[in-house]
Short mmCIF file of N, CA, C and O in Angstrom, two decimals:
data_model
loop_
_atom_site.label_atom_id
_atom_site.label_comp_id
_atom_site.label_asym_id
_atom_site.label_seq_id
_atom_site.Cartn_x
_atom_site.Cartn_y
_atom_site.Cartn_z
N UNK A 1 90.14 100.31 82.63
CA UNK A 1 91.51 100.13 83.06
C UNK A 1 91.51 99.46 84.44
O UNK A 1 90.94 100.06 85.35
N UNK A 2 92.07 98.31 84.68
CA UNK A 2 92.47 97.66 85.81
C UNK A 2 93.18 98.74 86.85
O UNK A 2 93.97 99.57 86.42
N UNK A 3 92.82 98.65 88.25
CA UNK A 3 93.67 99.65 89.06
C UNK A 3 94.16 98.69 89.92
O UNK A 3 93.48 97.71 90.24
N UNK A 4 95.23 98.88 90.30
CA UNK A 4 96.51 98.01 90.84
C UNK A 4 96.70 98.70 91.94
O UNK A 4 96.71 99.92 91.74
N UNK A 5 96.89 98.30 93.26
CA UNK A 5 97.18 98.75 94.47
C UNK A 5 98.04 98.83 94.84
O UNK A 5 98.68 98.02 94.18
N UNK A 6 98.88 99.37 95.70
CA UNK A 6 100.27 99.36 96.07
C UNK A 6 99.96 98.82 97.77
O UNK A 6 99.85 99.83 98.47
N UNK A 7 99.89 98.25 98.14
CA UNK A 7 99.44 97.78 99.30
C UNK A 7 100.35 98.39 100.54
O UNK A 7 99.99 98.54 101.71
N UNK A 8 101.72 98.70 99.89
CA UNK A 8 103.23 99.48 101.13
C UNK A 8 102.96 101.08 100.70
O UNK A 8 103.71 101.96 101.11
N UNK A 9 102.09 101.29 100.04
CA UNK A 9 102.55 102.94 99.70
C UNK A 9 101.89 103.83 101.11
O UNK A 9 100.78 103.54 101.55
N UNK A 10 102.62 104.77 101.63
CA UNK A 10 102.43 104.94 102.76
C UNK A 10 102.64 106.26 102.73
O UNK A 10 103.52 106.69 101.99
N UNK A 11 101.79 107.22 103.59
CA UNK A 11 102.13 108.92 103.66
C UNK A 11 103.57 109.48 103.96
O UNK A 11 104.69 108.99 104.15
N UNK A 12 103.13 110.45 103.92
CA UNK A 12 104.49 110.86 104.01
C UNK A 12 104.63 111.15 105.84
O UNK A 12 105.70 111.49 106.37
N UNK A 13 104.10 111.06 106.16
CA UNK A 13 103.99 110.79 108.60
C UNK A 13 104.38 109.42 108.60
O UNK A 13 105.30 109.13 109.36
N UNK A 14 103.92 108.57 107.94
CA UNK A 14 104.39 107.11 107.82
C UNK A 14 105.44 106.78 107.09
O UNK A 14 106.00 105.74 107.45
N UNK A 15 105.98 107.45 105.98
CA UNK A 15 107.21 106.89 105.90
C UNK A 15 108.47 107.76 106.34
O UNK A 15 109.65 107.44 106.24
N UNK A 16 107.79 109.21 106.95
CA UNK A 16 108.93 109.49 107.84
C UNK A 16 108.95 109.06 109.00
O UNK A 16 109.90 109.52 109.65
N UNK A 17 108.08 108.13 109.72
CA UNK A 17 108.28 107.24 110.97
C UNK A 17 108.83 106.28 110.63
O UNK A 17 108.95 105.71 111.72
N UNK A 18 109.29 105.62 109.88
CA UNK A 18 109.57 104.12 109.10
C UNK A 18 111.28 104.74 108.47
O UNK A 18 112.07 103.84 108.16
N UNK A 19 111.71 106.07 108.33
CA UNK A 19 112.67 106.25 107.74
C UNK A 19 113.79 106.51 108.87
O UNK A 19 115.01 106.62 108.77
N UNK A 20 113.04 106.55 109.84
CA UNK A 20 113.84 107.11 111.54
C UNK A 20 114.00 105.43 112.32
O UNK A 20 113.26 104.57 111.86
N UNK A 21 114.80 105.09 113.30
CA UNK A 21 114.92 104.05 114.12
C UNK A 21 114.35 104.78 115.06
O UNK A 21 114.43 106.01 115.17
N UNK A 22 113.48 103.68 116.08
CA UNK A 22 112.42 104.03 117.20
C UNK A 22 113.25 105.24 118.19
O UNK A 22 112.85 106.40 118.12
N UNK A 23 114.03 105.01 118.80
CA UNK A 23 115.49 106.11 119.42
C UNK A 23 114.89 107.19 118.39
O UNK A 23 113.74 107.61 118.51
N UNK A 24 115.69 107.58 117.47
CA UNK A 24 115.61 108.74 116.77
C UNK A 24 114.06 109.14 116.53
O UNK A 24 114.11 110.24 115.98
N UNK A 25 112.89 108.82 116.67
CA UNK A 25 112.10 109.21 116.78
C UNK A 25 112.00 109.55 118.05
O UNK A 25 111.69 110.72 118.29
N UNK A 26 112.22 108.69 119.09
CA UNK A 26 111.19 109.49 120.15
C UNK A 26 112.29 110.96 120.57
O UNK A 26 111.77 111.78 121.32
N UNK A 27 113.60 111.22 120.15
CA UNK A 27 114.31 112.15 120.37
C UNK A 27 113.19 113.17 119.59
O UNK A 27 112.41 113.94 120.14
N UNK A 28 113.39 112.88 117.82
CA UNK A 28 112.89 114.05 117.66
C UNK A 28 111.36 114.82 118.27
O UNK A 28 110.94 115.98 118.27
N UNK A 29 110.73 113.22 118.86
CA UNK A 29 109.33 113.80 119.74
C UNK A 29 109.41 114.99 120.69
O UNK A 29 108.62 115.92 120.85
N UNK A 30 110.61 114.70 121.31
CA UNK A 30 111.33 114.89 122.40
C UNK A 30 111.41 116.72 122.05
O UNK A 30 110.79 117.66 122.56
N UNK A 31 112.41 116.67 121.01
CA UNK A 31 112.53 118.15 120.67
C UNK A 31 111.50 118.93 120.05
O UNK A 31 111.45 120.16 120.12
N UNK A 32 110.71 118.24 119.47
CA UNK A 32 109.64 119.14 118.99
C UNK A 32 108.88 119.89 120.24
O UNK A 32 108.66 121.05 120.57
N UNK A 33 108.67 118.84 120.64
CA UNK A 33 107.86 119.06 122.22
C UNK A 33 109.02 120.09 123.02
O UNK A 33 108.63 121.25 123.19
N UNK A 34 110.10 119.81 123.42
CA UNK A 34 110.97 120.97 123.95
C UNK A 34 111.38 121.64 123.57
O UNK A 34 112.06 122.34 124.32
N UNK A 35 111.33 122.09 121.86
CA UNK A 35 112.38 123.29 121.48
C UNK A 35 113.67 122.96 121.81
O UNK A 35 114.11 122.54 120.74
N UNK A 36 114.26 122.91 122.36
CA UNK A 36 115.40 123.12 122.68
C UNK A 36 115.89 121.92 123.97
O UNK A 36 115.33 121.98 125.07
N UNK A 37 116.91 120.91 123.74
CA UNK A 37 117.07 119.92 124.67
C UNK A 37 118.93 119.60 124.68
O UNK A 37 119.69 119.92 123.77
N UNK A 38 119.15 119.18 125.44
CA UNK A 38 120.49 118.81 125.78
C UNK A 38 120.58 116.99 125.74
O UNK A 38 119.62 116.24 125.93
N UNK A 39 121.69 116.67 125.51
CA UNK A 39 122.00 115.28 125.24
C UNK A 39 121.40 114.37 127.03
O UNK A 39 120.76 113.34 127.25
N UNK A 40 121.96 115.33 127.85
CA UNK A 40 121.87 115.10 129.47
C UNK A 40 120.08 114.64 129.41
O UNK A 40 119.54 113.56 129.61
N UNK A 41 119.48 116.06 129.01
CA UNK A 41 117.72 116.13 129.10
C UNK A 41 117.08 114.93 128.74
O UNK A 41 116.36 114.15 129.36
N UNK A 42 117.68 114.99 127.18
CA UNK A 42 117.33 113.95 126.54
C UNK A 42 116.99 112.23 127.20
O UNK A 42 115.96 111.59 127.39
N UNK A 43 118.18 112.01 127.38
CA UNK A 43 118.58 110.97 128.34
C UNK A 43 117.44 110.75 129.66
O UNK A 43 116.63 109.85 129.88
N UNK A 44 117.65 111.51 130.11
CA UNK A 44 116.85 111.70 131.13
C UNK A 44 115.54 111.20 131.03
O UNK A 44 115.05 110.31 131.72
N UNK A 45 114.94 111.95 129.95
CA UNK A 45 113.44 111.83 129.89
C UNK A 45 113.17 110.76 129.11
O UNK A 45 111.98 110.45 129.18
N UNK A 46 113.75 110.15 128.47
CA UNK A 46 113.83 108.42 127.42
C UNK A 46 113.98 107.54 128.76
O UNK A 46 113.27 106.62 129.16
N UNK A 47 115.19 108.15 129.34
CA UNK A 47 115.49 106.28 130.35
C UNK A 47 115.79 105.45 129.99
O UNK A 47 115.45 105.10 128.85
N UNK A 48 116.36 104.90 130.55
CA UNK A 48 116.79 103.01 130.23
C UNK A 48 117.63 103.04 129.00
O UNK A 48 117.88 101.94 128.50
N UNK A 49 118.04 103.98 128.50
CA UNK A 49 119.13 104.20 127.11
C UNK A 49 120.43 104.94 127.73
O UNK A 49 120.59 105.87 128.52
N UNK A 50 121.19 104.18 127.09
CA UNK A 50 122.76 105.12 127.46
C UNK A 50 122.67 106.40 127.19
O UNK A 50 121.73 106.88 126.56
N UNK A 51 124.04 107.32 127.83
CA UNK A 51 124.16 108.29 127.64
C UNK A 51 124.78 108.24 126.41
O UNK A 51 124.15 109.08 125.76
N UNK A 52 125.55 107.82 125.76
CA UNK A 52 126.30 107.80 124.73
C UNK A 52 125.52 107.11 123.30
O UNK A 52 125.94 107.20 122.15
N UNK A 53 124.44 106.50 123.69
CA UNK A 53 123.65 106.00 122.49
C UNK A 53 123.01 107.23 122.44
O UNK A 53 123.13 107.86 121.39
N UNK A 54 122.31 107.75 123.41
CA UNK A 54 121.55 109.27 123.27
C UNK A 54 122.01 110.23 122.23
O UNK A 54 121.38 110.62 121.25
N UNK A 55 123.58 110.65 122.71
CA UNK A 55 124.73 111.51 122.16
C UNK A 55 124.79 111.20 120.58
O UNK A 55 124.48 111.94 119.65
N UNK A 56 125.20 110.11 120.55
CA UNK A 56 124.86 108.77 118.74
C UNK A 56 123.76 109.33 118.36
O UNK A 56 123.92 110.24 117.56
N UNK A 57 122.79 109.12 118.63
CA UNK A 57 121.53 109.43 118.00
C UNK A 57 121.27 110.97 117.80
O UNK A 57 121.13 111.47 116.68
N UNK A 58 121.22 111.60 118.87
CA UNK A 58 121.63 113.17 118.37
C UNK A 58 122.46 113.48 116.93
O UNK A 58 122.11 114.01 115.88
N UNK A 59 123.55 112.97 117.34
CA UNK A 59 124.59 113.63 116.62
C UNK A 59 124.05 112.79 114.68
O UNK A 59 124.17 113.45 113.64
N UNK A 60 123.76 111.97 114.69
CA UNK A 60 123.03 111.15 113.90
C UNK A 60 121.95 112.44 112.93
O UNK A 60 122.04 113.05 111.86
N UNK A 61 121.05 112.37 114.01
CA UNK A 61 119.96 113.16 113.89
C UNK A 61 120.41 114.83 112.93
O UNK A 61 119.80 115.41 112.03
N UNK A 62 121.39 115.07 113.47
CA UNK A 62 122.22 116.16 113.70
C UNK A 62 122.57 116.16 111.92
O UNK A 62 122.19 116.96 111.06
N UNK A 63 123.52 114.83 111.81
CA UNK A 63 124.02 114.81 110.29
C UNK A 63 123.04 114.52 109.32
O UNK A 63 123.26 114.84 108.15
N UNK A 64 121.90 113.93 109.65
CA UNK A 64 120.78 113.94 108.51
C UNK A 64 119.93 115.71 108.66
O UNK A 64 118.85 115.77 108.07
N UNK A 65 120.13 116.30 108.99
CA UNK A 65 119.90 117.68 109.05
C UNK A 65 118.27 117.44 109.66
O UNK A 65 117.21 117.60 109.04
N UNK A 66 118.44 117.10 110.76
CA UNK A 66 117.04 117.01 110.96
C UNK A 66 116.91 117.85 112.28
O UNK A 66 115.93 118.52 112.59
N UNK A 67 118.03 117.70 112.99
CA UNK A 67 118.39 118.84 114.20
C UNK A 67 119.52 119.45 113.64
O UNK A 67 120.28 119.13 112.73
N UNK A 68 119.40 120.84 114.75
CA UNK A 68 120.28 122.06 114.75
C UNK A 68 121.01 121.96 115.79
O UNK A 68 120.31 121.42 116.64
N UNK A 69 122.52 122.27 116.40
CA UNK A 69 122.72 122.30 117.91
C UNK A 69 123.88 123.69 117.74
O UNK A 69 124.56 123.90 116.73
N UNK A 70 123.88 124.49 118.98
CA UNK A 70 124.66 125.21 119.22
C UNK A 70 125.39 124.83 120.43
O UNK A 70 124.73 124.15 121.21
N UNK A 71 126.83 125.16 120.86
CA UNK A 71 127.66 124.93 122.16
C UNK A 71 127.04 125.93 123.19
O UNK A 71 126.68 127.08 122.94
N UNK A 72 127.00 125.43 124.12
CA UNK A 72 126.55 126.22 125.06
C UNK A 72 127.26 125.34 126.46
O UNK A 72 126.80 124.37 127.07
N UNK A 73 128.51 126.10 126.69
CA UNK A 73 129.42 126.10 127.77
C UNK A 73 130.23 124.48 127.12
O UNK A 73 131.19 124.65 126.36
N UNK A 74 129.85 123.15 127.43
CA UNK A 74 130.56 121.99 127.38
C UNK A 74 129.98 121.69 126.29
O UNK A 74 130.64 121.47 125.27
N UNK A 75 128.46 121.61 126.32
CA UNK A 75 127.26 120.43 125.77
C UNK A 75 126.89 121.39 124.73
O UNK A 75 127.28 122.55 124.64
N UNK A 76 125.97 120.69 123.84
CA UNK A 76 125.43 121.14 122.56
C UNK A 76 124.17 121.14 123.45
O UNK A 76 123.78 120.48 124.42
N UNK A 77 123.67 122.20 122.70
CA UNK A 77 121.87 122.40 122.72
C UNK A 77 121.21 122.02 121.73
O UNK A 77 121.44 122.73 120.75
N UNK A 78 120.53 121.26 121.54
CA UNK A 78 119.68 120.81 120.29
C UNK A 78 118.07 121.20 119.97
O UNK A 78 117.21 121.01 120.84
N UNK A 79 117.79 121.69 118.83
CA UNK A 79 116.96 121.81 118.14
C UNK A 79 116.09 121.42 117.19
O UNK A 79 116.65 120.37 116.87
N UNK A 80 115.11 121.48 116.48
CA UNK A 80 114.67 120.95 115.25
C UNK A 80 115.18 121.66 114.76
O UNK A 80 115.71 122.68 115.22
N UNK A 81 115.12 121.13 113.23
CA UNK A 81 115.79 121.99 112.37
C UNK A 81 114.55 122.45 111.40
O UNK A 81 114.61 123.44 110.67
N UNK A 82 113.45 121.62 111.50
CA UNK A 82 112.13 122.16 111.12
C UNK A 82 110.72 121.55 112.04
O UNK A 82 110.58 120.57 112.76
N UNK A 83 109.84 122.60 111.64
CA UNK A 83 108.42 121.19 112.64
C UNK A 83 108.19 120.01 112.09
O UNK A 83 108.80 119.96 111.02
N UNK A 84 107.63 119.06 112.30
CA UNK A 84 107.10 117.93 112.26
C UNK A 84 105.98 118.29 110.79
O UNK A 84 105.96 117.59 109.77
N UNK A 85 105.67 118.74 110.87
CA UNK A 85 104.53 119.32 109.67
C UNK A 85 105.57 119.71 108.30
O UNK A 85 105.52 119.38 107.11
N UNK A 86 106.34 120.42 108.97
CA UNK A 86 107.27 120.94 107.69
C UNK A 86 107.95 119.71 107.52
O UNK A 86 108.01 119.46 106.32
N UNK A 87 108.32 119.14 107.98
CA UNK A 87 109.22 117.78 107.21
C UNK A 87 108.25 117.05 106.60
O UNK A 87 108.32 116.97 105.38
N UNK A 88 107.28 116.46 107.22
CA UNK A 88 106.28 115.58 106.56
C UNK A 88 106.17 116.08 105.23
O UNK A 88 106.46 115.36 104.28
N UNK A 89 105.66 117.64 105.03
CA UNK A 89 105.60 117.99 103.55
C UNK A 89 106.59 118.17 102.96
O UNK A 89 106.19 118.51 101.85
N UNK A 90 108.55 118.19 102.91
CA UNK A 90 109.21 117.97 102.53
C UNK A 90 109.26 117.31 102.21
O UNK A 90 109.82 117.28 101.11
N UNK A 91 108.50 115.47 103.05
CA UNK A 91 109.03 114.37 102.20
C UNK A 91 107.12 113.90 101.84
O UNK A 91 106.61 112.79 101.98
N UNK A 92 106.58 114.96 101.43
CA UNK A 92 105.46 114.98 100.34
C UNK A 92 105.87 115.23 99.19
O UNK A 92 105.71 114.40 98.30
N UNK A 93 106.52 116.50 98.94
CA UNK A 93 107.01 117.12 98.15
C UNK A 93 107.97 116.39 97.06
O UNK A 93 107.94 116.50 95.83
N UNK A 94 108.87 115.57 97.92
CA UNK A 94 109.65 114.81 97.60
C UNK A 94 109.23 113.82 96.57
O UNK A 94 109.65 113.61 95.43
N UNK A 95 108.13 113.18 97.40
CA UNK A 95 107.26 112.26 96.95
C UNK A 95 106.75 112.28 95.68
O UNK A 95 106.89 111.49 94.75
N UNK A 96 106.10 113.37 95.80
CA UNK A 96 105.19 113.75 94.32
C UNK A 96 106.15 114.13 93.17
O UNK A 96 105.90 113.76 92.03
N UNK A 97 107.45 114.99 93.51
CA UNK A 97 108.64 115.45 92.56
C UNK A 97 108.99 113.68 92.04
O UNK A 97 108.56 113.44 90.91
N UNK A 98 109.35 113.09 92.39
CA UNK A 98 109.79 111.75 92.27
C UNK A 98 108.56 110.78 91.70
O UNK A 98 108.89 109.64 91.39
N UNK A 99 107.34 111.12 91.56
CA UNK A 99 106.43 110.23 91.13
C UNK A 99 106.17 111.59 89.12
O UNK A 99 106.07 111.14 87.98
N UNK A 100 106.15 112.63 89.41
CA UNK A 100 106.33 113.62 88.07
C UNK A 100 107.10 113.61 87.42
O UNK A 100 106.93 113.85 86.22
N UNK A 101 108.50 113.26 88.04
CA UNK A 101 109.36 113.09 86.99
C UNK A 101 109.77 111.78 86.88
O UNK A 101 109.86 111.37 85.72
N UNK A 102 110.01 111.09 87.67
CA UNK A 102 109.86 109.33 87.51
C UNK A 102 111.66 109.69 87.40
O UNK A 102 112.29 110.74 87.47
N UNK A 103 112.15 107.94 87.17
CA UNK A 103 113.85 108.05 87.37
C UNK A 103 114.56 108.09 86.34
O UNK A 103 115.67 107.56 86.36
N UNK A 104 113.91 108.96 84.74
CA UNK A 104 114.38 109.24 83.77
C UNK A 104 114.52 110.56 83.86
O UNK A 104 115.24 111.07 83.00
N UNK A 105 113.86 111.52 84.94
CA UNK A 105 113.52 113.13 84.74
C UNK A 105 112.24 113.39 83.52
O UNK A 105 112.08 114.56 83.18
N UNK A 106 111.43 112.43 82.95
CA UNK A 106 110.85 112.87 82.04
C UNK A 106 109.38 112.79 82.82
O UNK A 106 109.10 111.91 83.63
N UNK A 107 108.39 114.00 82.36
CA UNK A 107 107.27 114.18 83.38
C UNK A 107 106.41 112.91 83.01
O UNK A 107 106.70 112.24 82.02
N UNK A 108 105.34 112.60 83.85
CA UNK A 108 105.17 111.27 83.55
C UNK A 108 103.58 111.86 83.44
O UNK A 108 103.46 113.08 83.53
N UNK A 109 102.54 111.14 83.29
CA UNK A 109 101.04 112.10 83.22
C UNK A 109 100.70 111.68 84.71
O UNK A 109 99.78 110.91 84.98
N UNK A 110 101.16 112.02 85.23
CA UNK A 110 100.47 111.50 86.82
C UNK A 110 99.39 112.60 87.03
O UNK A 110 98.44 112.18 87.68
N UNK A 111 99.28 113.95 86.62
CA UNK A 111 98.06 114.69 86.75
C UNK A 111 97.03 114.18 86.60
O UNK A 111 96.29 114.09 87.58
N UNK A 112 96.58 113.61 85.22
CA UNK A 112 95.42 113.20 85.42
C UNK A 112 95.19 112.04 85.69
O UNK A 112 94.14 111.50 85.34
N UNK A 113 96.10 111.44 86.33
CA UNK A 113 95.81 110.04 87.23
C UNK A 113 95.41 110.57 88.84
O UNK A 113 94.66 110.05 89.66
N UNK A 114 96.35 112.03 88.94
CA UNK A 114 95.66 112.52 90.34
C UNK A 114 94.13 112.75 90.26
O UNK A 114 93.22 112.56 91.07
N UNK A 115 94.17 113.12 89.29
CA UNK A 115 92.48 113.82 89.01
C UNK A 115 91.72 112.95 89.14
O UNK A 115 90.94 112.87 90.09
N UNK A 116 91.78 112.09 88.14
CA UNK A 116 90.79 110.81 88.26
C UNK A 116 91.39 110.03 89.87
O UNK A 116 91.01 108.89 89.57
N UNK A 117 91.79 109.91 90.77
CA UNK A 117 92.20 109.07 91.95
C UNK A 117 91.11 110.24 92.74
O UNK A 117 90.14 109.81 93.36
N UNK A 118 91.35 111.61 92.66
CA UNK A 118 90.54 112.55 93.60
C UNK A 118 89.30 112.63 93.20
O UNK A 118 88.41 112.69 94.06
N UNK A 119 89.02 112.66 92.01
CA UNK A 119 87.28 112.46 91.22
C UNK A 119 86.90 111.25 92.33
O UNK A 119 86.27 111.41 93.37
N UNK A 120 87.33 110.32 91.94
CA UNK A 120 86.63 108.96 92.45
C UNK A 120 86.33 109.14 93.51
O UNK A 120 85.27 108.64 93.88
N UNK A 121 87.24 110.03 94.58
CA UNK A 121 87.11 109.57 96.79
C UNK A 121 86.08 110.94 96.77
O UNK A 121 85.04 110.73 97.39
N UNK A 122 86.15 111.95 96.34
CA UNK A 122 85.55 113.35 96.95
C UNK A 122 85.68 114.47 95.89
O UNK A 122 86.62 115.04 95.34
N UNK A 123 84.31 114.57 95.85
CA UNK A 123 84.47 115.86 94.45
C UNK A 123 84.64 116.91 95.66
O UNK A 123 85.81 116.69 95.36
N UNK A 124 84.64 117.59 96.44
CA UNK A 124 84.83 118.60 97.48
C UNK A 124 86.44 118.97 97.35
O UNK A 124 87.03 120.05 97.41
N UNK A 125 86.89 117.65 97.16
CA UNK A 125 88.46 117.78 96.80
C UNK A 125 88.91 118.20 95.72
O UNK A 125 89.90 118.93 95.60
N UNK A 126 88.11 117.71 94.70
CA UNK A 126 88.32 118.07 93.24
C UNK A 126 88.04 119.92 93.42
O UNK A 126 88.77 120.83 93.05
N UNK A 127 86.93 119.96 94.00
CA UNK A 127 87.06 121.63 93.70
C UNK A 127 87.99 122.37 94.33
O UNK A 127 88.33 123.51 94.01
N UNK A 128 88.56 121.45 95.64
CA UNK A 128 89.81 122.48 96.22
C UNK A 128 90.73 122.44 95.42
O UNK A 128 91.22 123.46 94.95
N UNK A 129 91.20 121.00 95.07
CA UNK A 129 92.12 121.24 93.68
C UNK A 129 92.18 122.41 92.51
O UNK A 129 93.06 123.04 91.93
N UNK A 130 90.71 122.33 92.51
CA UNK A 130 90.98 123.05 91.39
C UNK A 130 90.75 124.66 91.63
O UNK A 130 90.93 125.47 90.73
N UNK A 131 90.34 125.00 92.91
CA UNK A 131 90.73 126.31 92.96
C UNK A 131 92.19 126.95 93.45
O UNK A 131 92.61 128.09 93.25
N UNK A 132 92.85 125.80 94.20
CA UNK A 132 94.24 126.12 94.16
C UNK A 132 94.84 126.27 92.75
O UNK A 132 95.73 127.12 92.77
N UNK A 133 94.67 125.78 91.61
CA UNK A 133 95.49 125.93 90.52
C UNK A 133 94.82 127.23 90.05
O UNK A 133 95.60 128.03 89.51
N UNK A 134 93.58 127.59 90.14
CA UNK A 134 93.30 129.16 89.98
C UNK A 134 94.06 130.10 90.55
O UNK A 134 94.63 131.00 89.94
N UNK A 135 94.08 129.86 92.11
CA UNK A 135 95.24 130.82 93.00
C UNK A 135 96.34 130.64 92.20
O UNK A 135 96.83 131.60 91.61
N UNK A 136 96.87 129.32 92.07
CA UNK A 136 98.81 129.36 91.72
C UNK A 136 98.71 130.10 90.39
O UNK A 136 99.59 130.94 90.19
N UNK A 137 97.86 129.95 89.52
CA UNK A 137 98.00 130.64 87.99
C UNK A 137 97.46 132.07 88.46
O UNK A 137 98.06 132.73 87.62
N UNK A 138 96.91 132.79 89.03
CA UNK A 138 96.66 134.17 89.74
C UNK A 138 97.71 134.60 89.86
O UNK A 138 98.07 135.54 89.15
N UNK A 139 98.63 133.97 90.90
CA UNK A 139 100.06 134.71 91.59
C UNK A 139 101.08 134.43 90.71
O UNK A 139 102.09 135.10 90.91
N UNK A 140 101.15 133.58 89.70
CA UNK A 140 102.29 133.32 88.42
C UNK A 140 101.79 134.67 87.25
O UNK A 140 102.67 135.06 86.48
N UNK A 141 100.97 135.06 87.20
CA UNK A 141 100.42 135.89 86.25
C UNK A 141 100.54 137.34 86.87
O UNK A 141 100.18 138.29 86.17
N UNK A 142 100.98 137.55 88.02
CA UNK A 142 101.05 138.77 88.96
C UNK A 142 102.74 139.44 88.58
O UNK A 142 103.16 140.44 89.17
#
């Protein structure tokens, strides 16, 4: 079988850097790293960006559920709304749900195309694979 490359297919750290405008990334850098930041902070520590593009991008950030903010006196306080790790595997998750069921909903055999893609780079992998599906069928059988 011929194997065909996708030459744009990209992780899921890479295409959640590619799914954000440069602004909205370095905010969410911003909050991961602070926990907790104000539109003012924000600003501050970027530079050379308006206050009101800052505020935009927050509030942005805010409606794609990617930050949390509570009022606190005038200003919102902002948050992640998850880590950096946990989103990446959200939009893993995503990834793989969308490559299993494909855009009919019908499962597609991508298993053993994973298998054979992980056979080929690292059998070390193949056995983690395959002792995770021992664990998941362990705790489904519990």
């Amino acid at each position: 079988m011929r194997r065909l490359l996708f030459w744009g297919f990209k992780s899921s750290a890479d295409f959640l850097e590619r799914s954000l405008g440069s602004l909205e990334r370095d905010v969410m850098a911003l909050v991961w790293d602070r926990r907790e930041i104000t539109v003012r902070d924000a600003c501050d520590r970027i530079g050379t960006v308006a206050y009101t593009t800052v505020m935009t991008t927050m509030d942005r950030l805010f409606r794609k559920g990617l930050l949390e903010r509570r009022k606190v006196g005038r200003a919102f306080v902002y948050s992640a709304a998850a880590s950096r790790k946990e989103i990446e595997g959200a939009v893993a998750s995503e990834l793989v749900h969308s490559l299993i069921h494909g855009e009919t909903g019908e499962p597609l055999p991508i298993l053993s195309l994973l298998v054979d893609a992980v056979s080929e780079r690292d059998r070390a992998l193949l056995d983690e694979l395959e002792r995770l599906i021992r664990e998941k069928r362990r705790r489904k059988d519990q």
